[in-house]
Amino acid sequence: MAGTPEPTLPEWMRLLAAKATHQRAWAGWMRDWPLLVIPVSAEPPFEQGLDETDFARVFKAQGPLFPTVHLGLPSVAVPTGLADGLPMGVQVVAPRWREDLALAAAEAIEAACPMPTPVDPR
């Protein structure tokens, strides 16, 4: 953030218009596809402390989390089980103002993929 200049008012207005354009496009797409199930991360769980030693890698891998926040789309991360002893999960994304769809889908996924507890912290 330190290297990012503060936008001017015209730049800010352009950014808000672009955001609204993307929101409209997503709303149109989600009329046909009301739920999206995507990875939470592009990589399996990281080793402890990686965010302190390789933040760029962590930030890049977490890319699937950013569009939902920027576009105001409700999403929920839900566990799907273990792979090689590591907890895995997916992110369920719904149209704006449809948290109910995301939560209902997450509940169904969680019921189908119960997570063993407790997870071995290794």
PDB file of C-alpha atoms in Angstrom:
ATOM      1  CA  MET A   1       0.000   0.000   0.000  1.00  0.00           C
ATOM      2  CA  ALA A   2       2.889   2.362   0.693  1.00  0.00           C
ATOM      3  CA  GLY A   3       3.823   2.315  -2.995  1.00  0.00           C
ATOM      4  CA  THR A   4       0.257   2.897  -4.189  1.00  0.00           C
ATOM      5  CA  PRO A   5      -0.629   6.545  -4.757  1.00  0.00           C
ATOM      6  CA  GLU A   6      -3.927   7.915  -3.490  1.00  0.00           C
ATOM      7  CA  PRO A   7      -6.380   8.055  -6.440  1.00  0.00           C
ATOM      8  CA  THR A   8      -7.655  11.416  -7.589  1.00  0.00           C
ATOM      9  CA  LEU A   9     -11.401  12.027  -7.623  1.00  0.00           C
ATOM     10  CA  PRO A  10     -11.709  11.257 -11.370  1.00  0.00           C
ATOM     11  CA  GLU A  11      -9.668   8.055 -10.921  1.00  0.00           C
ATOM     12  CA  TRP A  12     -11.825   7.061  -7.946  1.00  0.00           C
ATOM     13  CA  MET A  13     -14.996   7.631  -9.980  1.00  0.00           C
ATOM     14  CA  ARG A  14     -13.554   5.525 -12.841  1.00  0.00           C
ATOM     15  CA  LEU A  15     -12.743   2.709 -10.390  1.00  0.00           C
ATOM     16  CA  LEU A  16     -16.254   2.782  -8.921  1.00  0.00           C
ATOM     17  CA  ALA A  17     -17.778   2.703 -12.421  1.00  0.00           C
ATOM     18  CA  ALA A  18     -15.584  -0.288 -13.329  1.00  0.00           C
ATOM     19  CA  LYS A  19     -16.639  -2.060 -10.120  1.00  0.00           C
ATOM     20  CA  ALA A  20     -20.325  -1.471 -10.933  1.00  0.00           C
ATOM     21  CA  THR A  21     -19.738  -2.827 -14.458  1.00  0.00           C
ATOM     22  CA  HIS A  22     -18.210  -6.011 -13.034  1.00  0.00           C
ATOM     23  CA  GLN A  23     -21.029  -6.343 -10.497  1.00  0.00           C
ATOM     24  CA  ARG A  24     -23.637  -6.113 -13.291  1.00  0.00           C
ATOM     25  CA  ALA A  25     -21.769  -8.698 -15.369  1.00  0.00           C
ATOM     26  CA  TRP A  26     -21.591 -11.102 -12.433  1.00  0.00           C
ATOM     27  CA  ALA A  27     -25.280 -10.545 -11.644  1.00  0.00           C
ATOM     28  CA  GLY A  28     -26.155 -11.429 -15.239  1.00  0.00           C
ATOM     29  CA  TRP A  29     -24.007 -14.543 -15.210  1.00  0.00           C
ATOM     30  CA  MET A  30     -25.372 -15.645 -11.836  1.00  0.00           C
ATOM     31  CA  ARG A  31     -28.958 -15.497 -13.092  1.00  0.00           C
ATOM     32  CA  ASP A  32     -28.079 -18.667 -15.026  1.00  0.00           C
ATOM     33  CA  TRP A  33     -25.583 -20.063 -12.513  1.00  0.00           C
ATOM     34  CA  PRO A  34     -26.772 -19.037  -9.025  1.00  0.00           C
ATOM     35  CA  LEU A  35     -24.000 -20.853  -7.158  1.00  0.00           C
ATOM     36  CA  LEU A  36     -20.306 -21.082  -7.778  1.00  0.00           C
ATOM     37  CA  VAL A  37     -18.080 -23.593  -5.983  1.00  0.00           C
ATOM     38  CA  ILE A  38     -14.408 -22.665  -6.244  1.00  0.00           C
ATOM     39  CA  PRO A  39     -11.198 -23.319  -4.318  1.00  0.00           C
ATOM     40  CA  VAL A  40     -10.499 -21.240  -1.243  1.00  0.00           C
ATOM     41  CA  SER A  41      -6.829 -21.192  -2.185  1.00  0.00           C
ATOM     42  CA  ALA A  42      -4.735 -22.113  -5.208  1.00  0.00           C
ATOM     43  CA  GLU A  43      -2.492 -24.163  -2.914  1.00  0.00           C
ATOM     44  CA  PRO A  44      -3.060 -26.640  -0.089  1.00  0.00           C
ATOM     45  CA  PRO A  45      -2.633 -25.315   3.460  1.00  0.00           C
ATOM     46  CA  PHE A  46       0.712 -23.597   3.926  1.00  0.00           C
ATOM     47  CA  GLU A  47       3.333 -24.515   6.444  1.00  0.00           C
ATOM     48  CA  GLN A  48       3.274 -22.422   9.602  1.00  0.00           C
ATOM     49  CA  GLY A  49       4.934 -19.022   9.202  1.00  0.00           C
ATOM     50  CA  LEU A  50       5.068 -18.939   5.388  1.00  0.00           C
ATOM     51  CA  ASP A  51       3.199 -15.625   5.372  1.00  0.00           C
ATOM     52  CA  GLU A  52       6.185 -14.131   7.196  1.00  0.00           C
ATOM     53  CA  THR A  53       8.809 -15.526   4.807  1.00  0.00           C
ATOM     54  CA  ASP A  54       7.017 -15.580   1.418  1.00  0.00           C
ATOM     55  CA  PHE A  55       4.036 -13.243   1.606  1.00  0.00           C
ATOM     56  CA  ALA A  56       3.899 -12.847  -2.181  1.00  0.00           C
ATOM     57  CA  ARG A  57       3.274 -16.593  -2.617  1.00  0.00           C
ATOM     58  CA  VAL A  58       0.574 -16.616   0.054  1.00  0.00           C
ATOM     59  CA  PHE A  59      -1.106 -13.519  -1.401  1.00  0.00           C
ATOM     60  CA  LYS A  60      -1.108 -14.982  -4.934  1.00  0.00           C
ATOM     61  CA  ALA A  61      -2.488 -18.342  -3.767  1.00  0.00           C
ATOM     62  CA  GLN A  62      -5.360 -16.623  -1.966  1.00  0.00           C
ATOM     63  CA  GLY A  63      -6.549 -15.044  -5.228  1.00  0.00           C
ATOM     64  CA  PRO A  64      -9.906 -16.900  -5.254  1.00  0.00           C
ATOM     65  CA  LEU A  65     -10.892 -15.011  -2.094  1.00  0.00           C
ATOM     66  CA  PHE A  66     -10.571 -11.489  -3.513  1.00  0.00           C
ATOM     67  CA  PRO A  67     -13.305 -11.218  -6.184  1.00  0.00           C
ATOM     68  CA  THR A  68     -16.081 -12.016  -3.730  1.00  0.00           C
ATOM     69  CA  VAL A  69     -14.974  -9.230  -1.409  1.00  0.00           C
ATOM     70  CA  HIS A  70     -14.470  -6.667  -4.168  1.00  0.00           C
ATOM     71  CA  LEU A  71     -17.783  -7.436  -5.867  1.00  0.00           C
ATOM     72  CA  GLY A  72     -19.867  -7.773  -2.717  1.00  0.00           C
ATOM     73  CA  LEU A  73     -20.752 -11.408  -3.394  1.00  0.00           C
ATOM     74  CA  PRO A  74     -21.637 -13.504  -0.352  1.00  0.00           C
ATOM     75  CA  SER A  75     -19.387 -16.502   0.067  1.00  0.00           C
ATOM     76  CA  VAL A  76     -18.645 -19.103   2.660  1.00  0.00           C
ATOM     77  CA  ALA A  77     -15.698 -21.461   3.042  1.00  0.00           C
ATOM     78  CA  VAL A  78     -16.658 -24.989   3.985  1.00  0.00           C
ATOM     79  CA  PRO A  79     -14.431 -27.962   4.828  1.00  0.00           C
ATOM     80  CA  THR A  80     -14.558 -30.946   2.496  1.00  0.00           C
ATOM     81  CA  GLY A  81     -12.272 -33.407   4.249  1.00  0.00           C
ATOM     82  CA  LEU A  82      -8.605 -34.278   4.447  1.00  0.00           C
ATOM     83  CA  ALA A  83      -6.007 -34.848   1.724  1.00  0.00           C
ATOM     84  CA  ASP A  84      -2.697 -36.288   2.862  1.00  0.00           C
ATOM     85  CA  GLY A  85      -3.729 -35.361   6.414  1.00  0.00           C
ATOM     86  CA  LEU A  86      -4.328 -31.697   5.560  1.00  0.00           C
ATOM     87  CA  PRO A  87      -7.747 -30.047   5.823  1.00  0.00           C
ATOM     88  CA  MET A  88      -9.249 -29.051   2.476  1.00  0.00           C
ATOM     89  CA  GLY A  89     -12.279 -27.020   1.569  1.00  0.00           C
ATOM     90  CA  VAL A  90     -14.155 -25.049  -1.034  1.00  0.00           C
ATOM     91  CA  GLN A  91     -15.677 -21.600  -1.267  1.00  0.00           C
ATOM     92  CA  VAL A  92     -19.358 -21.302  -2.180  1.00  0.00           C
ATOM     93  CA  VAL A  93     -20.275 -18.012  -3.885  1.00  0.00           C
ATOM     94  CA  ALA A  94     -23.830 -16.732  -4.395  1.00  0.00           C
ATOM     95  CA  PRO A  95     -25.369 -13.669  -6.053  1.00  0.00           C
ATOM     96  CA  ARG A  96     -25.468 -10.376  -4.164  1.00  0.00           C
ATOM     97  CA  TRP A  97     -27.982 -10.366  -1.314  1.00  0.00           C
ATOM     98  CA  ARG A  98     -28.392 -14.186  -1.484  1.00  0.00           C
ATOM     99  CA  GLU A  99     -26.478 -15.286   1.576  1.00  0.00           C
ATOM    100  CA  ASP A 100     -29.236 -17.857   2.086  1.00  0.00           C
ATOM    101  CA  LEU A 101     -28.162 -19.735  -1.064  1.00  0.00           C
ATOM    102  CA  ALA A 102     -24.490 -19.783  -0.066  1.00  0.00           C
ATOM    103  CA  LEU A 103     -25.289 -20.994   3.450  1.00  0.00           C
ATOM    104  CA  ALA A 104     -27.728 -23.680   2.259  1.00  0.00           C
ATOM    105  CA  ALA A 105     -25.175 -25.010  -0.231  1.00  0.00           C
ATOM    106  CA  ALA A 106     -22.433 -24.950   2.411  1.00  0.00           C
ATOM    107  CA  GLU A 107     -24.680 -26.893   4.778  1.00  0.00           C
ATOM    108  CA  ALA A 108     -25.296 -29.556   2.103  1.00  0.00           C
ATOM    109  CA  ILE A 109     -21.576 -29.837   1.294  1.00  0.00           C
ATOM    110  CA  GLU A 110     -20.647 -30.066   4.957  1.00  0.00           C
ATOM    111  CA  ALA A 111     -23.233 -32.813   5.510  1.00  0.00           C
ATOM    112  CA  ALA A 112     -21.823 -34.780   2.551  1.00  0.00           C
ATOM    113  CA  CYS A 113     -18.181 -34.261   3.561  1.00  0.00           C
ATOM    114  CA  PRO A 114     -17.951 -34.412   7.350  1.00  0.00           C
ATOM    115  CA  MET A 115     -14.648 -33.137   8.688  1.00  0.00           C
ATOM    116  CA  PRO A 116     -13.045 -35.420  11.244  1.00  0.00           C
ATOM    117  CA  THR A 117     -12.317 -33.561  14.451  1.00  0.00           C
ATOM    118  CA  PRO A 118     -10.059 -32.710  15.993  1.00  0.00           C
ATOM    119  CA  VAL A 119      -7.606 -32.058  13.178  1.00  0.00           C
ATOM    120  CA  ASP A 120      -4.092 -33.218  14.024  1.00  0.00           C
ATOM    121  CA  PRO A 121      -2.119 -29.921  14.312  1.00  0.00           C
ATOM    122  CA  ARG A 122       1.254 -31.524  13.453  1.00  0.00           C
TER     123      ARG A 122
END
